């Protein structure tokens, strides 16, 4: 089965083509184009306009790279949510147009679940992981239990990537700020005390962000602030992930989302996994960030398990929660 998946929940528009080979996912192409705001944060309508401008071209590029013909495609999938309304509507419209013009079925999928399934689909021994999903807008600890992907812990305010990007904006660096903060943190030596906020299994970053901005205004060394932000936020994320692993008695951990590119975060989570005798997984970078291949793969899993969607019912859902999905394709 060959599926074309379209992603467009926020800053990135992506089109991936995947094929199911035995039980695994073979990625044939995965083209991504990211919108960078000229200043400030992501403006939903501007991001949607960006997606509208580039999507036709990205679809063509993805088909060309995969070395297939349009007629070979069996299924069209798209990210139904959660995400920014204008962006979701733009990509859903493209998916509907493609489904109607190729006369192929359409299926809308949950973006967060796709981050988990692409790990299971592409990494050999990754079977039943706890996912630490760290992206711009989303930060969740997700694992399978009793027919659903359940959220064991999540941010109560902003996503971890958003926290890094907001701090980056304060200090005058361009989006995405995570990689630059990672670089600066390498030269940080002094740990500055920042709020470490865990409530039950949930985390919060706004207080830490304000405190970090105050350190910056007071003239503390930038490298030390970046180092302290990473140490504090990543420790909190690792702690909640470990608790979810203990609670669910799972012995695999998977990273996903753009922040998973960060070496310090990887090292911390890997060390935790190692100390528990658990396995650590992280997909390749293009499958960690928002991408069409993961949307295509989840589309295939859902379709094969018998789920169907008509174009008339392919609504987007900005607040589509991870645990709203009935997971019919695994046990
Ligand atoms: P996503 O929303 O999953 O596409 O991820 C985008 C987020 O990842 C942005 O907030 C980036 O700042 C963040 N990011 C990307 N690379 C890194 C990195 N090396 N370290 C920390 N954050 C990163
Ligand atoms: Mg994402």
CSV table of C-alpha atoms and ligand atoms in Angstrom, one decimal:
chain,number,residue,atom,x,y,z
A,1,UNK,CA,0.0,0.0,0.0
A,2,UNK,CA,1.3,3.4,-1.1
A,3,UNK,CA,0.2,6.5,0.8
A,4,UNK,CA,0.8,10.2,0.4
A,5,UNK,CA,0.6,12.1,3.6
A,6,UNK,CA,0.3,15.9,4.1
A,7,UNK,CA,1.4,17.7,7.2
A,8,UNK,CA,0.7,21.3,8.0
A,9,UNK,CA,-0.3,21.8,11.6
A,10,UNK,CA,2.0,24.8,12.2
A,11,UNK,CA,5.2,26.2,10.8
A,12,UNK,CA,6.0,23.4,8.4
A,13,UNK,CA,4.3,22.0,5.4
A,14,UNK,CA,5.4,18.5,4.4
A,15,UNK,CA,4.5,15.8,1.9
A,16,UNK,CA,5.7,12.3,2.4
A,17,UNK,CA,5.2,9.1,0.4
A,18,UNK,CA,5.5,5.8,2.3
A,19,UNK,CA,5.0,2.2,1.5
A,20,UNK,CA,4.1,-0.6,3.9
A,21,UNK,CA,6.6,-3.5,3.5
A,22,UNK,CA,5.8,-6.4,5.8
A,23,UNK,CA,4.9,-4.7,9.0
A,24,UNK,CA,7.4,-1.8,8.6
A,25,UNK,CA,7.3,1.6,7.0
A,26,UNK,CA,9.5,2.4,4.1
A,27,UNK,CA,9.9,6.1,3.5
A,28,UNK,CA,10.1,6.8,-0.3
A,29,UNK,CA,10.2,10.6,0.1
A,30,UNK,CA,9.7,13.2,2.7
A,31,UNK,CA,9.8,16.8,1.6
A,32,UNK,CA,9.4,19.6,4.2
A,33,UNK,CA,9.3,23.4,3.8
A,34,UNK,CA,9.3,25.6,6.9
A,35,UNK,CA,7.9,29.0,7.3
A,36,UNK,CA,10.1,31.4,9.3
A,37,UNK,CA,8.4,34.6,10.5
A,38,UNK,CA,10.3,37.8,9.6
A,39,UNK,CA,9.8,38.9,13.2
A,40,UNK,CA,8.0,37.6,16.3
A,41,UNK,CA,6.2,34.3,16.6
A,42,UNK,CA,4.3,32.3,14.1
A,43,UNK,CA,1.3,34.2,12.6
A,44,UNK,CA,-1.3,31.5,11.8
A,45,UNK,CA,-2.6,33.2,8.7
A,46,UNK,CA,0.9,34.0,7.3
A,47,UNK,CA,1.9,30.4,8.0
A,48,UNK,CA,-1.2,29.2,6.1
A,49,UNK,CA,-0.4,31.5,3.2
A,50,UNK,CA,3.1,30.0,3.1
A,51,UNK,CA,1.7,26.5,3.0
A,52,UNK,CA,-0.8,27.5,0.2
A,53,UNK,CA,2.0,28.9,-1.9
A,54,UNK,CA,4.3,25.9,-1.6
A,55,UNK,CA,2.0,22.9,-1.3
A,56,UNK,CA,1.5,22.1,-4.9
A,57,UNK,CA,5.2,22.2,-5.6
A,58,UNK,CA,6.0,20.0,-2.6
A,59,UNK,CA,3.5,17.4,-3.7
A,60,UNK,CA,5.1,17.3,-7.1
A,61,UNK,CA,8.6,17.1,-5.6
A,62,UNK,CA,7.7,14.4,-3.2
A,63,UNK,CA,6.2,12.3,-6.0
A,64,UNK,CA,9.2,12.8,-8.2
A,65,UNK,CA,11.7,11.9,-5.4
A,66,UNK,CA,9.7,8.7,-4.6
A,67,UNK,CA,10.0,7.8,-8.3
A,68,UNK,CA,6.4,6.8,-8.5
A,69,UNK,CA,3.4,7.9,-10.7
A,70,UNK,CA,0.4,9.7,-9.3
A,71,UNK,CA,-1.7,6.8,-10.3
A,72,UNK,CA,0.3,4.4,-8.0
A,73,UNK,CA,-1.0,6.2,-4.9
A,74,UNK,CA,-3.6,4.2,-3.0
A,75,UNK,CA,-4.4,6.6,-0.1
A,76,UNK,CA,-4.2,10.3,0.8
A,77,UNK,CA,-3.8,11.2,4.5
A,78,UNK,CA,-3.5,14.6,6.2
A,79,UNK,CA,-3.0,15.9,9.7
A,80,UNK,CA,-6.4,16.7,11.1
A,81,UNK,CA,-5.1,18.3,14.3
A,82,UNK,CA,-4.1,19.5,16.8
A,83,UNK,CA,-2.7,22.7,15.3
A,84,UNK,CA,-3.4,26.2,14.0
A,85,UNK,CA,-6.8,26.5,12.3
A,86,UNK,CA,-5.8,28.3,9.1
A,87,UNK,CA,-2.8,26.0,8.5
A,88,UNK,CA,-4.9,22.8,9.1
A,89,UNK,CA,-7.6,24.1,6.7
A,90,UNK,CA,-5.1,24.8,4.0
A,91,UNK,CA,-3.5,21.4,4.1
A,92,UNK,CA,-6.8,19.6,4.5
A,93,UNK,CA,-8.1,21.4,1.4
A,94,UNK,CA,-5.1,20.2,-0.6
A,95,UNK,CA,-5.7,16.6,0.6
A,96,UNK,CA,-9.3,16.7,-0.4
A,97,UNK,CA,-8.5,18.1,-3.8
A,98,UNK,CA,-5.9,15.3,-4.3
A,99,UNK,CA,-8.3,12.6,-3.1
A,100,UNK,CA,-11.1,13.8,-5.4
A,101,UNK,CA,-8.8,14.3,-8.5
A,102,UNK,CA,-7.0,10.9,-8.1
A,103,UNK,CA,-10.2,9.2,-6.9
A,104,UNK,CA,-8.5,7.7,-3.9
A,105,UNK,CA,-9.7,7.5,-0.3
A,106,UNK,CA,-8.8,10.1,2.2
A,107,UNK,CA,-8.1,9.8,5.9
A,108,UNK,CA,-7.4,12.4,8.6
A,109,UNK,CA,-5.0,11.5,11.3
A,110,UNK,CA,-3.9,12.8,14.8
A,111,UNK,CA,-0.5,14.6,14.5
A,112,UNK,CA,0.7,13.6,18.0
A,113,UNK,CA,-0.1,9.9,17.4
A,114,UNK,CA,1.8,10.1,14.1
A,115,UNK,CA,4.9,11.1,16.0
A,116,UNK,CA,4.7,7.9,18.0
A,117,UNK,CA,3.8,5.6,15.2
A,118,UNK,CA,6.6,6.7,12.9
A,119,UNK,CA,9.1,5.6,15.6
A,120,UNK,CA,7.4,2.2,15.9
A,121,UNK,CA,7.2,1.9,12.1
A,122,UNK,CA,10.8,2.8,11.2
A,123,UNK,CA,12.9,1.7,14.2
A,124,UNK,CA,13.4,-2.0,14.3
A,125,UNK,CA,13.0,-2.9,18.0
A,126,UNK,CA,10.8,-0.1,18.9
A,127,UNK,CA,7.5,-1.9,19.8
A,128,UNK,CA,5.8,-0.4,22.8
A,129,UNK,CA,7.5,2.8,23.8
A,130,UNK,CA,6.7,5.7,26.1
A,131,UNK,CA,7.0,8.7,23.8
A,132,UNK,CA,8.5,12.0,25.0
A,133,UNK,CA,7.1,14.3,22.4
A,134,UNK,CA,8.9,17.7,22.5
A,135,UNK,CA,8.0,20.1,19.8
A,136,UNK,CA,7.3,23.8,19.5
A,137,UNK,CA,3.7,23.8,20.6
A,138,UNK,CA,3.3,20.3,22.0
A,139,UNK,CA,5.0,18.7,25.0
A,140,UNK,CA,3.5,15.4,26.0
A,141,UNK,CA,4.5,12.0,27.5
A,142,UNK,CA,2.4,9.5,25.6
A,143,UNK,CA,2.0,5.7,25.9
A,144,UNK,CA,-0.4,3.0,24.9
A,145,UNK,CA,-2.8,1.7,27.5
A,146,UNK,CA,-6.2,0.0,27.1
A,147,UNK,CA,-6.9,0.8,23.5
A,148,UNK,CA,-5.8,4.4,23.4
A,149,UNK,CA,-2.6,6.5,23.4
A,150,UNK,CA,-2.9,8.2,26.8
A,151,UNK,CA,-1.2,11.3,27.9
A,152,UNK,CA,0.6,10.6,31.1
A,153,UNK,CA,2.1,14.1,31.5
A,154,UNK,CA,2.0,17.3,29.5
A,155,UNK,CA,2.8,20.9,29.7
A,156,UNK,CA,0.3,23.0,31.5
A,157,UNK,CA,1.2,26.2,29.6
A,158,UNK,CA,3.7,26.4,26.7
A,159,UNK,CA,5.5,23.7,24.7
A,160,UNK,CA,9.2,23.3,25.4
A,161,UNK,CA,10.2,24.5,21.9
A,162,UNK,CA,8.0,27.5,22.4
A,163,UNK,CA,9.8,28.2,25.7
A,164,UNK,CA,13.2,28.1,23.9
A,165,UNK,CA,11.9,30.2,21.0
A,166,UNK,CA,10.4,32.8,23.3
A,167,UNK,CA,13.6,33.1,25.2
A,168,UNK,CA,15.5,33.3,21.9
A,169,UNK,CA,13.3,36.2,20.8
A,170,UNK,CA,14.1,38.1,24.0
A,171,UNK,CA,17.8,37.8,23.3
A,172,UNK,CA,17.3,38.7,19.6
A,173,UNK,CA,17.9,35.4,17.8
A,174,UNK,CA,15.8,34.1,14.9
A,175,UNK,CA,13.3,31.3,14.9
A,176,UNK,CA,13.9,28.4,15.4
A,177,UNK,CA,16.0,29.3,18.5
A,178,UNK,CA,16.6,25.9,20.0
A,179,UNK,CA,19.7,25.0,18.0
A,180,UNK,CA,21.4,28.4,18.9
A,181,UNK,CA,20.5,28.0,22.6
A,182,UNK,CA,22.0,24.5,22.4
A,183,UNK,CA,25.2,26.0,21.0
A,184,UNK,CA,25.4,28.7,23.7
A,185,UNK,CA,24.7,26.2,26.5
A,186,UNK,CA,27.8,24.3,25.5
A,187,UNK,CA,29.9,27.2,26.9
A,188,UNK,CA,27.8,27.6,30.1
A,189,UNK,CA,29.4,26.6,33.3
A,190,UNK,CA,27.5,28.1,36.2
A,191,UNK,CA,24.1,26.8,37.0
A,192,UNK,CA,21.6,29.5,37.8
A,193,UNK,CA,18.6,28.4,39.9
A,194,UNK,CA,15.4,28.4,37.8
A,195,UNK,CA,11.9,27.3,38.8
A,196,UNK,CA,11.5,23.5,38.4
A,197,UNK,CA,7.7,23.1,38.0
A,198,UNK,CA,6.2,19.6,38.1
A,199,UNK,CA,2.6,19.3,39.2
A,200,UNK,CA,1.6,15.6,39.5
A,201,UNK,CA,2.8,14.3,36.1
A,202,UNK,CA,2.5,17.7,34.3
A,203,UNK,CA,5.1,20.4,33.8
A,204,UNK,CA,5.0,24.1,33.3
A,205,UNK,CA,7.6,26.4,31.7
A,206,UNK,CA,6.3,30.0,31.9
A,207,UNK,CA,7.7,30.7,35.3
A,208,UNK,CA,11.1,29.4,34.2
A,209,UNK,CA,10.9,31.6,31.1
A,210,UNK,CA,10.2,34.7,33.1
A,211,UNK,CA,13.0,34.0,35.5
A,212,UNK,CA,15.5,33.3,32.7
A,213,UNK,CA,14.5,36.6,31.1
A,214,UNK,CA,15.1,38.4,34.4
A,215,UNK,CA,18.6,36.9,34.6
A,216,UNK,CA,19.2,38.2,31.1
A,217,UNK,CA,18.1,41.7,32.0
A,218,UNK,CA,20.3,41.6,35.1
A,219,UNK,CA,23.3,40.9,32.9
A,220,UNK,CA,24.0,37.3,33.8
A,221,UNK,CA,26.2,35.5,31.2
A,222,UNK,CA,24.0,34.3,28.3
A,223,UNK,CA,25.8,31.0,28.0
A,224,UNK,CA,25.0,30.3,31.7
A,225,UNK,CA,21.4,31.1,31.3
A,226,UNK,CA,21.0,28.9,28.2
A,227,UNK,CA,22.9,26.1,30.0
A,228,UNK,CA,20.5,26.5,33.1
A,229,UNK,CA,17.4,26.6,30.9
A,230,UNK,CA,18.4,23.3,29.2
A,231,UNK,CA,19.4,21.6,32.4
A,232,UNK,CA,16.2,22.5,34.2
A,233,UNK,CA,13.6,21.9,31.5
A,234,UNK,CA,15.2,18.7,30.2
A,235,UNK,CA,15.6,17.3,33.7
A,236,UNK,CA,11.9,17.9,34.3
A,237,UNK,CA,11.0,16.3,31.0
A,238,UNK,CA,13.2,13.3,31.8
A,239,UNK,CA,11.7,13.0,35.3
A,240,UNK,CA,8.1,12.9,34.1
A,241,UNK,CA,9.0,10.4,31.3
A,242,UNK,CA,10.7,8.1,33.8
A,243,UNK,CA,7.6,8.2,36.1
A,244,UNK,CA,5.4,7.3,33.1
A,245,UNK,CA,7.7,4.4,32.3
A,246,UNK,CA,7.6,3.2,35.9
A,247,UNK,CA,3.8,3.5,36.0
A,248,UNK,CA,3.1,1.7,32.8
A,249,UNK,CA,6.0,-0.8,33.3
A,250,UNK,CA,7.3,-0.1,29.8
A,251,UNK,CA,10.9,-0.6,29.0
A,252,UNK,CA,11.3,1.5,25.9
A,253,UNK,CA,11.5,5.2,25.5
A,254,UNK,CA,11.1,7.1,22.2
A,255,UNK,CA,11.9,10.8,21.5
A,256,UNK,CA,9.9,12.8,18.9
A,257,UNK,CA,9.4,16.5,17.9
A,258,UNK,CA,11.9,19.1,16.9
A,259,UNK,CA,13.5,19.5,20.3
A,260,UNK,CA,14.5,15.8,20.1
A,261,UNK,CA,17.4,17.1,17.9
A,262,UNK,CA,19.0,18.4,21.1
A,263,UNK,CA,22.0,16.4,22.2
A,264,UNK,CA,21.7,17.3,25.8
A,265,UNK,CA,18.1,16.1,25.9
A,266,UNK,CA,19.0,12.9,24.1
A,267,UNK,CA,21.8,12.3,26.6
A,268,UNK,CA,19.6,12.8,29.6
A,269,UNK,CA,16.8,10.6,28.4
A,270,UNK,CA,19.2,7.9,27.2
A,271,UNK,CA,21.0,7.9,30.6
A,272,UNK,CA,17.7,7.5,32.4
A,273,UNK,CA,16.7,4.7,30.1
A,274,UNK,CA,20.1,3.0,30.6
A,275,UNK,CA,19.8,3.2,34.4
A,276,UNK,CA,16.4,1.5,34.2
A,277,UNK,CA,17.7,-1.2,31.8
A,278,UNK,CA,15.3,0.2,29.2
A,279,UNK,CA,16.0,0.9,25.4
A,280,UNK,CA,16.2,4.3,24.0
A,281,UNK,CA,15.0,5.3,20.5
A,282,UNK,CA,15.1,8.4,18.4
A,283,UNK,CA,14.0,8.5,14.7
A,284,UNK,CA,16.1,10.2,12.0
A,285,UNK,CA,15.9,14.0,12.1
A,286,UNK,CA,13.5,14.4,9.2
A,287,UNK,CA,11.1,12.0,10.9
A,288,UNK,CA,11.4,13.7,14.3
A,289,UNK,CA,10.3,17.1,13.1
A,290,UNK,CA,6.8,17.7,11.6
A,291,UNK,CA,6.7,15.8,8.4
A,292,UNK,CA,4.4,14.2,5.8
A,293,UNK,CA,5.9,10.7,6.1
A,294,UNK,CA,4.6,10.1,9.6
A,295,UNK,CA,1.2,11.3,8.5
A,296,UNK,CA,1.2,8.9,5.6
A,297,UNK,CA,2.3,6.0,7.8
A,298,UNK,CA,-0.5,6.6,10.4
A,299,UNK,CA,-3.0,6.9,7.5
A,300,UNK,CA,-1.9,3.4,6.3
A,301,UNK,CA,-2.2,1.9,9.8
A,302,UNK,CA,-5.7,3.3,10.3
A,303,UNK,CA,-6.9,2.4,6.8
A,304,UNK,CA,-5.7,-1.2,7.0
A,305,UNK,CA,-7.5,-1.5,10.4
A,306,UNK,CA,-10.8,-0.7,8.6
A,307,UNK,CA,-11.2,3.0,9.4
A,308,UNK,CA,-12.8,5.0,6.6
A,309,UNK,CA,-13.5,8.7,6.2
A,310,UNK,CA,-15.6,10.5,3.5
A,311,UNK,CA,-14.4,13.8,2.1
A,312,UNK,CA,-17.6,15.4,3.5
A,313,UNK,CA,-16.6,14.3,7.0
A,314,UNK,CA,-12.9,15.2,6.8
A,315,UNK,CA,-13.1,18.1,9.2
A,316,UNK,CA,-10.1,19.5,10.9
A,317,UNK,CA,-10.0,19.7,14.7
A,318,UNK,CA,-7.7,22.3,16.2
A,319,UNK,CA,-8.0,20.7,19.6
A,320,UNK,CA,-7.7,17.1,18.5
A,321,UNK,CA,-6.3,15.4,21.6
A,322,UNK,CA,-4.1,12.4,21.5
A,323,UNK,CA,-6.4,10.3,23.7
A,324,UNK,CA,-9.5,11.0,21.5
A,325,UNK,CA,-8.2,8.4,19.0
A,326,UNK,CA,-9.5,4.9,19.2
A,327,UNK,CA,-6.4,2.8,18.4
A,328,UNK,CA,-7.8,0.1,16.3
A,329,UNK,CA,-4.6,-1.0,14.7
A,330,UNK,CA,-2.6,-2.5,17.6
A,331,UNK,CA,-3.1,-4.2,20.9
B,1,LIG,P1,8.5,21.0,15.8
B,1,LIG,O1,7.4,21.9,16.3
B,1,LIG,O2,8.4,19.6,16.3
B,1,LIG,O3,8.7,21.0,14.3
B,1,LIG,O4,9.9,21.5,16.4
B,1,LIG,C1,10.3,22.9,16.3
B,1,LIG,C2,10.9,23.3,17.6
B,1,LIG,O5,12.1,22.5,17.8
B,1,LIG,C3,11.3,24.7,17.7
B,1,LIG,O6,10.8,25.3,18.8
B,1,LIG,C4,12.8,24.7,17.7
B,1,LIG,O7,13.4,25.8,18.4
B,1,LIG,C5,13.1,23.4,18.4
B,1,LIG,N1,14.4,22.8,18.1
B,1,LIG,C6,15.0,22.5,16.9
B,1,LIG,N2,16.2,22.1,17.0
B,1,LIG,C7,16.5,22.1,18.3
B,1,LIG,C8,17.7,21.8,19.1
B,1,LIG,N3,18.8,21.4,18.6
B,1,LIG,N4,17.6,22.0,20.5
B,1,LIG,C9,16.4,22.5,21.0
B,1,LIG,N5,15.3,22.8,20.3
B,1,LIG,C10,15.4,22.6,19.0
B,2,LIG,MG1,4.9,17.9,15.8
